[in-house]
PDB file of C-alpha atoms in Angstrom:
ATOM      1  CA  MET A   1       5.773 -27.836  19.164  1.00  0.00           C
ATOM      2  CA  SER A   2       2.213 -29.544  19.270  1.00  0.00           C
ATOM      3  CA  GLU A   3       0.726 -26.897  16.858  1.00  0.00           C
ATOM      4  CA  ILE A   4       3.767 -27.200  14.777  1.00  0.00           C
ATOM      5  CA  VAL A   5       3.228 -31.427  14.450  1.00  0.00           C
ATOM      6  CA  ASP A   6      -0.265 -30.925  14.105  1.00  0.00           C
ATOM      7  CA  ARG A   7       0.435 -28.560  10.304  1.00  0.00           C
ATOM      8  CA  ILE A   8       2.809 -30.921   9.255  1.00  0.00           C
ATOM      9  CA  LYS A   9       0.684 -33.929   9.695  1.00  0.00           C
ATOM     10  CA  ALA A  10      -1.859 -31.871   8.147  1.00  0.00           C
ATOM     11  CA  TYR A  11       0.111 -30.840   4.793  1.00  0.00           C
ATOM     12  CA  THR A  12       1.048 -34.448   4.520  1.00  0.00           C
ATOM     13  CA  GLU A  13      -2.370 -35.693   4.659  1.00  0.00           C
ATOM     14  CA  ARG A  14      -3.310 -33.467   2.476  1.00  0.00           C
ATOM     15  CA  TYR A  15      -0.751 -33.612  -0.338  1.00  0.00           C
ATOM     16  CA  GLY A  16       1.243 -36.550   0.194  1.00  0.00           C
ATOM     17  CA  ILE A  17       5.083 -36.908   1.084  1.00  0.00           C
ATOM     18  CA  VAL A  18       6.330 -36.171  -2.554  1.00  0.00           C
ATOM     19  CA  LYS A  19       4.080 -33.461  -3.647  1.00  0.00           C
ATOM     20  CA  LEU A  20       4.895 -31.418  -0.062  1.00  0.00           C
ATOM     21  CA  CYS A  21       8.681 -31.326  -0.780  1.00  0.00           C
ATOM     22  CA  GLY A  22       8.187 -30.187  -4.125  1.00  0.00           C
ATOM     23  CA  LYS A  23       6.088 -27.443  -2.859  1.00  0.00           C
ATOM     24  CA  ILE A  24       8.029 -26.809  -0.031  1.00  0.00           C
ATOM     25  CA  VAL A  25      11.166 -25.947  -2.691  1.00  0.00           C
ATOM     26  CA  GLU A  26       8.970 -23.907  -5.036  1.00  0.00           C
ATOM     27  CA  LYS A  27       7.904 -21.652  -1.570  1.00  0.00           C
ATOM     28  CA  GLY A  28      11.233 -21.721  -0.241  1.00  0.00           C
ATOM     29  CA  THR A  29      12.049 -19.813   3.053  1.00  0.00           C
ATOM     30  CA  GLY A  30      13.781 -16.810   2.867  1.00  0.00           C
ATOM     31  CA  TYR A  31      11.837 -13.294   3.036  1.00  0.00           C
ATOM     32  CA  VAL A  32      13.443  -9.907   4.147  1.00  0.00           C
ATOM     33  CA  ARG A  33      10.684  -7.293   4.767  1.00  0.00           C
ATOM     34  CA  ASN A  34      11.606  -4.267   2.678  1.00  0.00           C
ATOM     35  CA  ILE A  35      12.262  -1.453   5.635  1.00  0.00           C
ATOM     36  CA  GLY A  36       9.298   1.159   6.102  1.00  0.00           C
ATOM     37  CA  LYS A  37       9.324   4.295   4.548  1.00  0.00           C
ATOM     38  CA  THR A  38      11.784   6.658   6.339  1.00  0.00           C
ATOM     39  CA  GLU A  39      10.634  10.293   7.634  1.00  0.00           C
ATOM     40  CA  THR A  40      11.276  12.169   4.496  1.00  0.00           C
ATOM     41  CA  GLU A  41       9.187   9.806   2.239  1.00  0.00           C
ATOM     42  CA  LYS A  42       6.315  10.147   5.178  1.00  0.00           C
ATOM     43  CA  GLN A  43       6.733  13.712   4.910  1.00  0.00           C
ATOM     44  CA  ILE A  44       6.709  13.873   0.789  1.00  0.00           C
ATOM     45  CA  HIS A  45       3.461  12.358   0.746  1.00  0.00           C
ATOM     46  CA  GLU A  46       1.657  13.602   3.533  1.00  0.00           C
ATOM     47  CA  GLU A  47       2.907  16.933   1.652  1.00  0.00           C
ATOM     48  CA  TYR A  48       1.615  15.623  -1.878  1.00  0.00           C
ATOM     49  CA  THR A  49      -1.538  17.468  -2.752  1.00  0.00           C
ATOM     50  CA  PHE A  50      -3.536  15.828  -5.668  1.00  0.00           C
ATOM     51  CA  ALA A  51      -6.089  17.144  -8.347  1.00  0.00           C
ATOM     52  CA  ARG A  52      -8.748  16.000  -5.322  1.00  0.00           C
ATOM     53  CA  ASN A  53      -8.993  13.893  -2.435  1.00  0.00           C
ATOM     54  CA  PRO A  54     -11.206  10.872  -2.362  1.00  0.00           C
ATOM     55  CA  LEU A  55     -13.011  10.473   1.014  1.00  0.00           C
ATOM     56  CA  ILE A  56     -11.800   6.520   1.739  1.00  0.00           C
ATOM     57  CA  SER A  57     -13.605   4.737   4.378  1.00  0.00           C
ATOM     58  CA  ILE A  58     -12.076   1.970   5.628  1.00  0.00           C
ATOM     59  CA  ILE A  59     -14.742  -0.847   6.859  1.00  0.00           C
ATOM     60  CA  VAL A  60     -13.427  -3.001   9.695  1.00  0.00           C
ATOM     61  CA  PRO A  61     -16.116  -5.640  11.078  1.00  0.00           C
ATOM     62  CA  VAL A  62     -15.263  -6.996  14.499  1.00  0.00           C
ATOM     63  CA  TYR A  63     -15.964  -9.313  16.646  1.00  0.00           C
ATOM     64  CA  ASN A  64     -14.003 -10.229  20.067  1.00  0.00           C
ATOM     65  CA  VAL A  65     -11.397  -8.800  18.973  1.00  0.00           C
ATOM     66  CA  GLU A  66      -8.229  -8.980  21.119  1.00  0.00           C
ATOM     67  CA  HIS A  67      -7.815  -5.731  22.484  1.00  0.00           C
ATOM     68  CA  GLU A  68      -4.028  -5.105  21.914  1.00  0.00           C
ATOM     69  CA  ALA A  69      -3.763  -6.650  18.784  1.00  0.00           C
ATOM     70  CA  PHE A  70      -6.857  -4.229  17.545  1.00  0.00           C
ATOM     71  CA  LYS A  71      -4.786  -1.234  18.838  1.00  0.00           C
ATOM     72  CA  ALA A  72      -1.897  -2.072  16.406  1.00  0.00           C
ATOM     73  CA  THR A  73      -4.463  -2.370  13.784  1.00  0.00           C
ATOM     74  CA  LEU A  74      -5.718   1.278  15.072  1.00  0.00           C
ATOM     75  CA  GLU A  75      -2.133   2.571  15.484  1.00  0.00           C
ATOM     76  CA  SER A  76      -1.316   1.442  11.709  1.00  0.00           C
ATOM     77  CA  VAL A  77      -4.210   3.653  10.566  1.00  0.00           C
ATOM     78  CA  LEU A  78      -3.547   6.309  12.265  1.00  0.00           C
ATOM     79  CA  ALA A  79      -0.296   6.441  10.806  1.00  0.00           C
ATOM     80  CA  GLN A  80      -1.582   7.177   7.390  1.00  0.00           C
ATOM     81  CA  THR A  81       0.027   9.396   4.880  1.00  0.00           C
ATOM     82  CA  TYR A  82      -2.919  10.227   3.341  1.00  0.00           C
ATOM     83  CA  GLY A  83      -5.444  11.813   5.590  1.00  0.00           C
ATOM     84  CA  ASN A  84      -8.829  11.912   3.992  1.00  0.00           C
ATOM     85  CA  TRP A  85      -9.773   8.870   5.471  1.00  0.00           C
ATOM     86  CA  GLU A  86     -12.803   7.198   7.690  1.00  0.00           C
ATOM     87  CA  LEU A  87     -12.770   4.361  10.118  1.00  0.00           C
ATOM     88  CA  CYS A  88     -15.843   2.690  10.037  1.00  0.00           C
ATOM     89  CA  VAL A  89     -16.069   0.121  12.661  1.00  0.00           C
ATOM     90  CA  ALA A  90     -19.059  -2.378  13.531  1.00  0.00           C
ATOM     91  CA  ASP A  91     -18.615  -4.459  16.241  1.00  0.00           C
ATOM     92  CA  GLY A  92     -20.562  -7.459  16.851  1.00  0.00           C
ATOM     93  CA  GLY A  93     -18.865  -8.948  20.076  1.00  0.00           C
ATOM     94  CA  GLU A  94     -19.554  -9.121  23.856  1.00  0.00           C
ATOM     95  CA  ASN A  95     -15.808  -7.774  24.813  1.00  0.00           C
ATOM     96  CA  LYS A  96     -16.607  -4.020  22.585  1.00  0.00           C
ATOM     97  CA  VAL A  97     -13.726  -1.469  21.602  1.00  0.00           C
ATOM     98  CA  ASP A  98     -14.821   1.378  21.874  1.00  0.00           C
ATOM     99  CA  ALA A  99     -12.185   2.423  24.672  1.00  0.00           C
ATOM    100  CA  VAL A 100     -10.082   1.328  22.588  1.00  0.00           C
ATOM    101  CA  ILE A 101     -11.136   3.377  19.648  1.00  0.00           C
ATOM    102  CA  ASP A 102     -10.816   6.521  22.342  1.00  0.00           C
ATOM    103  CA  GLU A 103      -7.313   5.348  23.577  1.00  0.00           C
ATOM    104  CA  VAL A 104      -5.651   5.427  20.395  1.00  0.00           C
ATOM    105  CA  MET A 105      -8.234   8.048  18.157  1.00  0.00           C
ATOM    106  CA  GLY A 106      -9.046  10.086  20.672  1.00  0.00           C
ATOM    107  CA  ASP A 107     -11.694  12.784  19.387  1.00  0.00           C
ATOM    108  CA  ASP A 108     -10.519  12.455  16.041  1.00  0.00           C
ATOM    109  CA  ALA A 109     -13.606  12.893  13.913  1.00  0.00           C
ATOM    110  CA  ARG A 110     -13.114  10.609  11.315  1.00  0.00           C
ATOM    111  CA  ILE A 111     -14.507   7.588  13.379  1.00  0.00           C
ATOM    112  CA  ARG A 112     -17.387   6.044  12.647  1.00  0.00           C
ATOM    113  CA  TYR A 113     -18.616   3.539  15.116  1.00  0.00           C
ATOM    114  CA  VAL A 114     -21.314   1.163  15.798  1.00  0.00           C
ATOM    115  CA  SER A 115     -21.954  -1.127  18.654  1.00  0.00           C
ATOM    116  CA  LEU A 116     -23.887  -4.437  17.532  1.00  0.00           C
ATOM    117  CA  GLU A 117     -26.426  -6.079  19.995  1.00  0.00           C
ATOM    118  CA  ALA A 118     -25.600  -8.776  18.518  1.00  0.00           C
ATOM    119  CA  ASN A 119     -22.679 -10.627  16.380  1.00  0.00           C
ATOM    120  CA  LEU A 120     -24.495 -10.866  12.665  1.00  0.00           C
ATOM    121  CA  GLY A 121     -21.571 -12.715  11.259  1.00  0.00           C
ATOM    122  CA  ILE A 122     -18.349 -11.282   9.221  1.00  0.00           C
ATOM    123  CA  SER A 123     -20.739 -10.520   6.290  1.00  0.00           C
ATOM    124  CA  GLY A 124     -23.154  -8.758   8.773  1.00  0.00           C
ATOM    125  CA  ASN A 125     -21.092  -6.717  10.614  1.00  0.00           C
ATOM    126  CA  SER A 126     -19.759  -5.252   7.491  1.00  0.00           C
ATOM    127  CA  ASN A 127     -22.611  -4.616   6.163  1.00  0.00           C
ATOM    128  CA  GLN A 128     -23.379  -2.314   9.009  1.00  0.00           C
ATOM    129  CA  ALA A 129     -20.209  -0.812   8.684  1.00  0.00           C
ATOM    130  CA  LEU A 130     -21.028  -0.026   5.432  1.00  0.00           C
ATOM    131  CA  ASP A 131     -24.583   1.554   6.336  1.00  0.00           C
ATOM    132  CA  VAL A 132     -22.468   4.244   7.774  1.00  0.00           C
ATOM    133  CA  ALA A 133     -19.725   4.684   5.812  1.00  0.00           C
ATOM    134  CA  SER A 134     -19.711   8.395   3.678  1.00  0.00           C
ATOM    135  CA  GLY A 135     -16.681   7.400   1.140  1.00  0.00           C
ATOM    136  CA  GLU A 136     -16.958   7.780  -2.136  1.00  0.00           C
ATOM    137  CA  TYR A 137     -14.125   4.739  -1.829  1.00  0.00           C
ATOM    138  CA  VAL A 138     -14.475   1.875   0.719  1.00  0.00           C
ATOM    139  CA  ALA A 139     -11.300  -0.182   1.700  1.00  0.00           C
ATOM    140  CA  PHE A 140     -11.593  -3.584   3.482  1.00  0.00           C
ATOM    141  CA  LEU A 141      -9.406  -4.381   6.838  1.00  0.00           C
ATOM    142  CA  ASP A 142      -9.368  -7.253   9.374  1.00  0.00           C
ATOM    143  CA  HIS A 143      -9.774  -6.505  12.966  1.00  0.00           C
ATOM    144  CA  ASP A 144      -6.246  -7.608  13.198  1.00  0.00           C
ATOM    145  CA  ASP A 145      -4.418  -6.801  10.714  1.00  0.00           C
ATOM    146  CA  ILE A 146      -2.066  -4.007  10.010  1.00  0.00           C
ATOM    147  CA  LEU A 147      -1.617  -1.304   7.004  1.00  0.00           C
ATOM    148  CA  GLU A 148       1.783  -0.011   5.745  1.00  0.00           C
ATOM    149  CA  PRO A 149       1.671   3.973   6.737  1.00  0.00           C
ATOM    150  CA  ASP A 150       1.470   4.459   2.933  1.00  0.00           C
ATOM    151  CA  ALA A 151      -1.007   1.959   1.513  1.00  0.00           C
ATOM    152  CA  LEU A 152      -4.102   4.698   1.334  1.00  0.00           C
ATOM    153  CA  TYR A 153      -1.775   7.300  -0.409  1.00  0.00           C
ATOM    154  CA  GLU A 154      -1.503   4.878  -2.652  1.00  0.00           C
ATOM    155  CA  ALA A 155      -4.830   4.047  -3.614  1.00  0.00           C
ATOM    156  CA  ALA A 156      -5.842   7.327  -3.749  1.00  0.00           C
ATOM    157  CA  ASN A 157      -2.971   7.766  -6.304  1.00  0.00           C
ATOM    158  CA  ARG A 158      -4.447   5.113  -8.340  1.00  0.00           C
ATOM    159  CA  ILE A 159      -7.817   6.480  -8.127  1.00  0.00           C
ATOM    160  CA  VAL A 160      -6.880  10.037  -8.334  1.00  0.00           C
ATOM    161  CA  ASN A 161      -4.020   9.525 -11.734  1.00  0.00           C
ATOM    162  CA  TYR A 162      -5.327   6.545 -13.285  1.00  0.00           C
ATOM    163  CA  GLY A 163      -8.678   6.214 -12.806  1.00  0.00           C
ATOM    164  CA  ALA A 164      -9.439   3.776 -10.809  1.00  0.00           C
ATOM    165  CA  ASP A 165     -12.259   1.800  -9.709  1.00  0.00           C
ATOM    166  CA  MET A 166     -10.623  -1.116  -7.389  1.00  0.00           C
ATOM    167  CA  VAL A 167      -7.362  -1.108  -6.333  1.00  0.00           C
ATOM    168  CA  TYR A 168      -4.849  -3.803  -4.900  1.00  0.00           C
ATOM    169  CA  THR A 169      -1.821  -3.871  -3.383  1.00  0.00           C
ATOM    170  CA  ASP A 170       0.757  -7.269  -2.216  1.00  0.00           C
ATOM    171  CA  GLU A 171       0.526  -8.397   0.935  1.00  0.00           C
ATOM    172  CA  ASP A 172       2.058 -10.625   3.276  1.00  0.00           C
ATOM    173  CA  LYS A 173       1.744 -12.898   6.783  1.00  0.00           C
ATOM    174  CA  VAL A 174       2.635 -11.493   9.917  1.00  0.00           C
ATOM    175  CA  SER A 175       3.039 -13.307  13.543  1.00  0.00           C
ATOM    176  CA  PRO A 176       0.692 -12.309  16.273  1.00  0.00           C
ATOM    177  CA  ASP A 177       3.984 -10.438  17.658  1.00  0.00           C
ATOM    178  CA  LEU A 178       4.485  -8.371  15.119  1.00  0.00           C
ATOM    179  CA  LYS A 179       7.786  -9.443  14.695  1.00  0.00           C
ATOM    180  CA  ARG A 180       7.749 -12.096  11.884  1.00  0.00           C
ATOM    181  CA  TYR A 181       6.998 -10.990   8.450  1.00  0.00           C
ATOM    182  CA  PHE A 182       7.265 -14.160   6.452  1.00  0.00           C
ATOM    183  CA  LYS A 183       5.021 -15.465   3.044  1.00  0.00           C
ATOM    184  CA  PRO A 184       5.231 -12.326   0.546  1.00  0.00           C
ATOM    185  CA  TYR A 185       2.718 -12.290  -1.617  1.00  0.00           C
ATOM    186  CA  ARG A 186       3.420 -10.741  -5.146  1.00  0.00           C
ATOM    187  CA  LYS A 187       0.407 -10.223  -7.138  1.00  0.00           C
ATOM    188  CA  PRO A 188       0.450 -10.272 -11.046  1.00  0.00           C
ATOM    189  CA  ASP A 189      -1.522  -7.536 -12.671  1.00  0.00           C
ATOM    190  CA  TYR A 190      -5.638  -7.722 -12.462  1.00  0.00           C
ATOM    191  CA  ASN A 191      -6.314 -11.334 -14.436  1.00  0.00           C
ATOM    192  CA  LYS A 192      -9.678 -12.435 -14.454  1.00  0.00           C
ATOM    193  CA  THR A 193      -8.586 -15.989 -15.624  1.00  0.00           C
ATOM    194  CA  LEU A 194      -6.500 -16.558 -12.568  1.00  0.00           C
ATOM    195  CA  LEU A 195      -9.646 -14.695 -10.337  1.00  0.00           C
ATOM    196  CA  LEU A 196     -12.014 -17.784 -11.436  1.00  0.00           C
ATOM    197  CA  SER A 197      -9.795 -19.962 -10.171  1.00  0.00           C
ATOM    198  CA  ASN A 198      -8.630 -17.805  -6.641  1.00  0.00           C
ATOM    199  CA  ASN A 199      -8.897 -14.782  -4.812  1.00  0.00           C
ATOM    200  CA  TYR A 200      -5.557 -13.567  -5.284  1.00  0.00           C
ATOM    201  CA  ILE A 201      -6.595  -9.933  -4.905  1.00  0.00           C
ATOM    202  CA  CYS A 202      -7.872 -10.139  -1.289  1.00  0.00           C
ATOM    203  CA  HIS A 203      -5.716  -7.940   0.719  1.00  0.00           C
ATOM    204  CA  PHE A 204      -5.479  -4.865   0.534  1.00  0.00           C
ATOM    205  CA  CYS A 205      -8.830  -3.555  -1.341  1.00  0.00           C
ATOM    206  CA  VAL A 206     -10.336  -0.611  -2.087  1.00  0.00           C
ATOM    207  CA  ILE A 207     -12.903  -0.058  -4.718  1.00  0.00           C
ATOM    208  CA  ASN A 208     -15.861   2.348  -5.383  1.00  0.00           C
ATOM    209  CA  ARG A 209     -18.380   2.800  -3.082  1.00  0.00           C
ATOM    210  CA  LYS A 210     -21.064   3.139  -5.537  1.00  0.00           C
ATOM    211  CA  ILE A 211     -19.654  -0.100  -6.816  1.00  0.00           C
ATOM    212  CA  VAL A 212     -20.198  -1.771  -4.235  1.00  0.00           C
ATOM    213  CA  THR A 213     -23.109  -0.655  -3.186  1.00  0.00           C
ATOM    214  CA  GLU A 214     -24.988  -1.820  -6.839  1.00  0.00           C
ATOM    215  CA  ALA A 215     -23.395  -5.203  -5.938  1.00  0.00           C
ATOM    216  CA  GLY A 216     -26.106  -5.353  -2.809  1.00  0.00           C
ATOM    217  CA  GLY A 217     -22.598  -6.143  -0.298  1.00  0.00           C
ATOM    218  CA  PHE A 218     -21.876  -8.803   1.058  1.00  0.00           C
ATOM    219  CA  ARG A 219     -23.744 -11.681   1.522  1.00  0.00           C
ATOM    220  CA  SER A 220     -23.612 -13.723   4.859  1.00  0.00           C
ATOM    221  CA  GLU A 221     -24.263 -17.461   2.840  1.00  0.00           C
ATOM    222  CA  TYR A 222     -21.149 -16.888   1.938  1.00  0.00           C
ATOM    223  CA  ASP A 223     -19.192 -16.065   5.480  1.00  0.00           C
ATOM    224  CA  GLY A 224     -15.628 -17.465   5.236  1.00  0.00           C
ATOM    225  CA  ALA A 225     -15.419 -16.118   0.931  1.00  0.00           C
ATOM    226  CA  GLN A 226     -17.539 -12.977   1.731  1.00  0.00           C
ATOM    227  CA  ASP A 227     -14.783 -10.855  -0.061  1.00  0.00           C
ATOM    228  CA  TYR A 228     -14.295 -12.733  -3.095  1.00  0.00           C
ATOM    229  CA  ASP A 229     -17.598 -12.963  -3.730  1.00  0.00           C
ATOM    230  CA  LEU A 230     -17.694  -9.599  -3.232  1.00  0.00           C
ATOM    231  CA  PHE A 231     -15.079  -9.467  -5.774  1.00  0.00           C
ATOM    232  CA  LEU A 232     -16.790 -11.259  -8.273  1.00  0.00           C
ATOM    233  CA  ARG A 233     -19.813  -8.821  -8.279  1.00  0.00           C
ATOM    234  CA  CYS A 234     -17.911  -6.256  -8.737  1.00  0.00           C
ATOM    235  CA  VAL A 235     -14.881  -6.749 -11.247  1.00  0.00           C
ATOM    236  CA  ASP A 236     -16.970  -6.681 -14.267  1.00  0.00           C
ATOM    237  CA  LYS A 237     -19.023  -3.053 -12.829  1.00  0.00           C
ATOM    238  CA  CYS A 238     -15.028  -2.005 -12.763  1.00  0.00           C
ATOM    239  CA  LYS A 239     -13.577   0.092 -15.875  1.00  0.00           C
ATOM    240  CA  VAL A 240     -10.004   0.669 -14.125  1.00  0.00           C
ATOM    241  CA  ILE A 241      -9.067  -1.865 -11.582  1.00  0.00           C
ATOM    242  CA  GLU A 242      -5.524  -1.345 -10.394  1.00  0.00           C
ATOM    243  CA  HIS A 243      -2.645  -3.369  -8.865  1.00  0.00           C
ATOM    244  CA  VAL A 244      -0.180  -1.737  -6.576  1.00  0.00           C
ATOM    245  CA  ASP A 245       3.295  -4.152  -6.528  1.00  0.00           C
ATOM    246  CA  LYS A 246       4.415  -3.346  -3.180  1.00  0.00           C
ATOM    247  CA  ILE A 247       3.505  -4.974  -0.311  1.00  0.00           C
ATOM    248  CA  LEU A 248       0.694  -2.920   2.005  1.00  0.00           C
ATOM    249  CA  TYR A 249      -1.142  -5.373   3.818  1.00  0.00           C
ATOM    250  CA  HIS A 250       0.228  -7.437   6.850  1.00  0.00           C
ATOM    251  CA  TRP A 251      -2.399 -10.514   7.619  1.00  0.00           C
ATOM    252  CA  LYS A 252      -2.438 -11.565  10.746  1.00  0.00           C
ATOM    253  CA  SER A 253      -1.556 -15.410  11.101  1.00  0.00           C
ATOM    254  CA  GLY A 254      -2.806 -17.114  14.179  1.00  0.00           C
ATOM    255  CA  GLU A 255      -3.349 -20.794  14.882  1.00  0.00           C
ATOM    256  CA  ASN A 256      -6.898 -20.703  13.947  1.00  0.00           C
ATOM    257  CA  SER A 257      -6.637 -18.240  10.927  1.00  0.00           C
ATOM    258  CA  THR A 258      -6.413 -19.456   7.509  1.00  0.00           C
ATOM    259  CA  SER A 259      -3.751 -17.536   7.144  1.00  0.00           C
ATOM    260  CA  GLY A 260      -1.749 -19.453   9.698  1.00  0.00           C
ATOM    261  CA  ASN A 261      -3.137 -23.045   8.587  1.00  0.00           C
ATOM    262  CA  PRO A 262      -5.529 -23.377   5.601  1.00  0.00           C
ATOM    263  CA  PHE A 263      -7.202 -26.325   5.953  1.00  0.00           C
ATOM    264  CA  ASN A 264      -9.196 -25.804   9.613  1.00  0.00           C
ATOM    265  CA  LYS A 265     -11.977 -24.103   7.533  1.00  0.00           C
ATOM    266  CA  GLN A 266     -13.164 -25.856   5.328  1.00  0.00           C
ATOM    267  CA  TYR A 267     -16.525 -24.087   5.059  1.00  0.00           C
ATOM    268  CA  ALA A 268     -14.491 -21.168   3.680  1.00  0.00           C
ATOM    269  CA  PHE A 269     -13.344 -22.920   0.508  1.00  0.00           C
ATOM    270  CA  ASP A 270     -16.527 -24.156   0.297  1.00  0.00           C
ATOM    271  CA  ALA A 271     -18.009 -20.859   0.512  1.00  0.00           C
ATOM    272  CA  GLY A 272     -15.896 -19.668  -2.003  1.00  0.00           C
ATOM    273  CA  ARG A 273     -16.066 -22.804  -4.642  1.00  0.00           C
ATOM    274  CA  ARG A 274     -20.482 -22.075  -4.324  1.00  0.00           C
ATOM    275  CA  ALA A 275     -20.007 -18.271  -4.905  1.00  0.00           C
ATOM    276  CA  LEU A 276     -17.682 -18.639  -7.882  1.00  0.00           C
ATOM    277  CA  ASN A 277     -20.192 -21.414  -8.813  1.00  0.00           C
ATOM    278  CA  GLU A 278     -23.403 -18.825  -9.092  1.00  0.00           C
ATOM    279  CA  TYR A 279     -20.677 -16.530 -10.814  1.00  0.00           C
ATOM    280  CA  THR A 280     -19.776 -18.681 -13.688  1.00  0.00           C
ATOM    281  CA  GLY A 281     -23.799 -19.787 -13.714  1.00  0.00           C
ATOM    282  CA  ASP A 282     -25.700 -22.673 -15.285  1.00  0.00           C
ATOM    283  CA  GLY A 283     -23.689 -24.919 -17.659  1.00  0.00           C
ATOM    284  CA  THR A 284     -20.913 -25.469 -15.082  1.00  0.00           C
ATOM    285  CA  VAL A 285     -19.428 -26.960 -12.196  1.00  0.00           C
ATOM    286  CA  VAL A 286     -16.608 -26.024  -9.850  1.00  0.00           C
ATOM    287  CA  CYS A 287     -14.438 -28.294  -7.944  1.00  0.00           C
ATOM    288  CA  GLU A 288     -11.737 -27.425  -5.901  1.00  0.00           C
ATOM    289  CA  LEU A 289      -8.719 -28.383  -6.360  1.00  0.00           C
ATOM    290  CA  ASP A 290      -5.584 -30.448  -3.955  1.00  0.00           C
ATOM    291  CA  ASP A 291      -4.605 -26.086  -2.854  1.00  0.00           C
ATOM    292  CA  PRO A 292      -7.200 -24.580  -0.679  1.00  0.00           C
ATOM    293  CA  GLY A 293      -8.886 -22.123  -1.720  1.00  0.00           C
ATOM    294  CA  TYR A 294      -8.062 -23.052  -5.670  1.00  0.00           C
ATOM    295  CA  TYR A 295     -11.140 -24.229  -8.159  1.00  0.00           C
ATOM    296  CA  ARG A 296     -11.515 -24.876 -11.607  1.00  0.00           C
ATOM    297  CA  VAL A 297     -14.725 -23.928 -13.665  1.00  0.00           C
ATOM    298  CA  ASN A 298     -15.776 -27.179 -15.445  1.00  0.00           C
ATOM    299  CA  LEU A 299     -18.382 -27.046 -18.573  1.00  0.00           C
ATOM    300  CA  ILE A 300     -20.976 -29.428 -17.945  1.00  0.00           C
ATOM    301  CA  ASP A 301     -21.448 -31.113 -21.395  1.00  0.00           C
ATOM    302  CA  VAL A 302     -25.240 -31.457 -22.368  1.00  0.00           C
TER     303      VAL A 302
END
């Protein structure tokens, strides 16, 4: 109850009563999650033969994740109907997860696990995982989030049949016990103007590894908005960006996460503003809007 009260206070302080009420009406409260694929549909995906099967490296930076939560994440990877993937885990925590990987994955040859001597932050840990990736494409998965079984299948379909350099999907939030799905985010097809206002791409995203490498990977000075910073440096290098209009990624919502309370990580929004300002360059200034994570790019009068 205290958590709910704190969130109500935070939202009220941010927006005021009138605007907050308007946003509640605007967002609505109802969301019925689509029932997952039937066994027949899964079998069709598993047996489908693409013209080619690009290897997709799933990048997972880990830092002291709760083991049961990480187990659920691993199980969602193992359940993928597209099989040509590798899981690249860089573990910067003291509470190592190698035993959990062994428990869930066994001797699966698709695992690339790196135990780091110290935590390098989310960007540094992600870059360590990128270093051991060999896939033509890389996908980004947080250490306690969940993929739908057809997430990689749909990405591979856009890569092979549409020539995509980047693929992103819709997403929603899920409670820590994985029983309640809420806040579905139905995204538009690629919209550069919107991207210059907000990292609407977010999860789930798959990008040609060559493009990620040319862009320089993740940068620690933008931790908190490291994915936004990377996307901004990648999109102009992509010839084809495809959107899968299905919710294939479930973002775990905890009390300390930005998905649970968007006001408790102001540093992330500051990092996003700086990343966007660097991208838009001289002659512009980026301002943060009322909604956290949204920005306006203004030209500077000279």
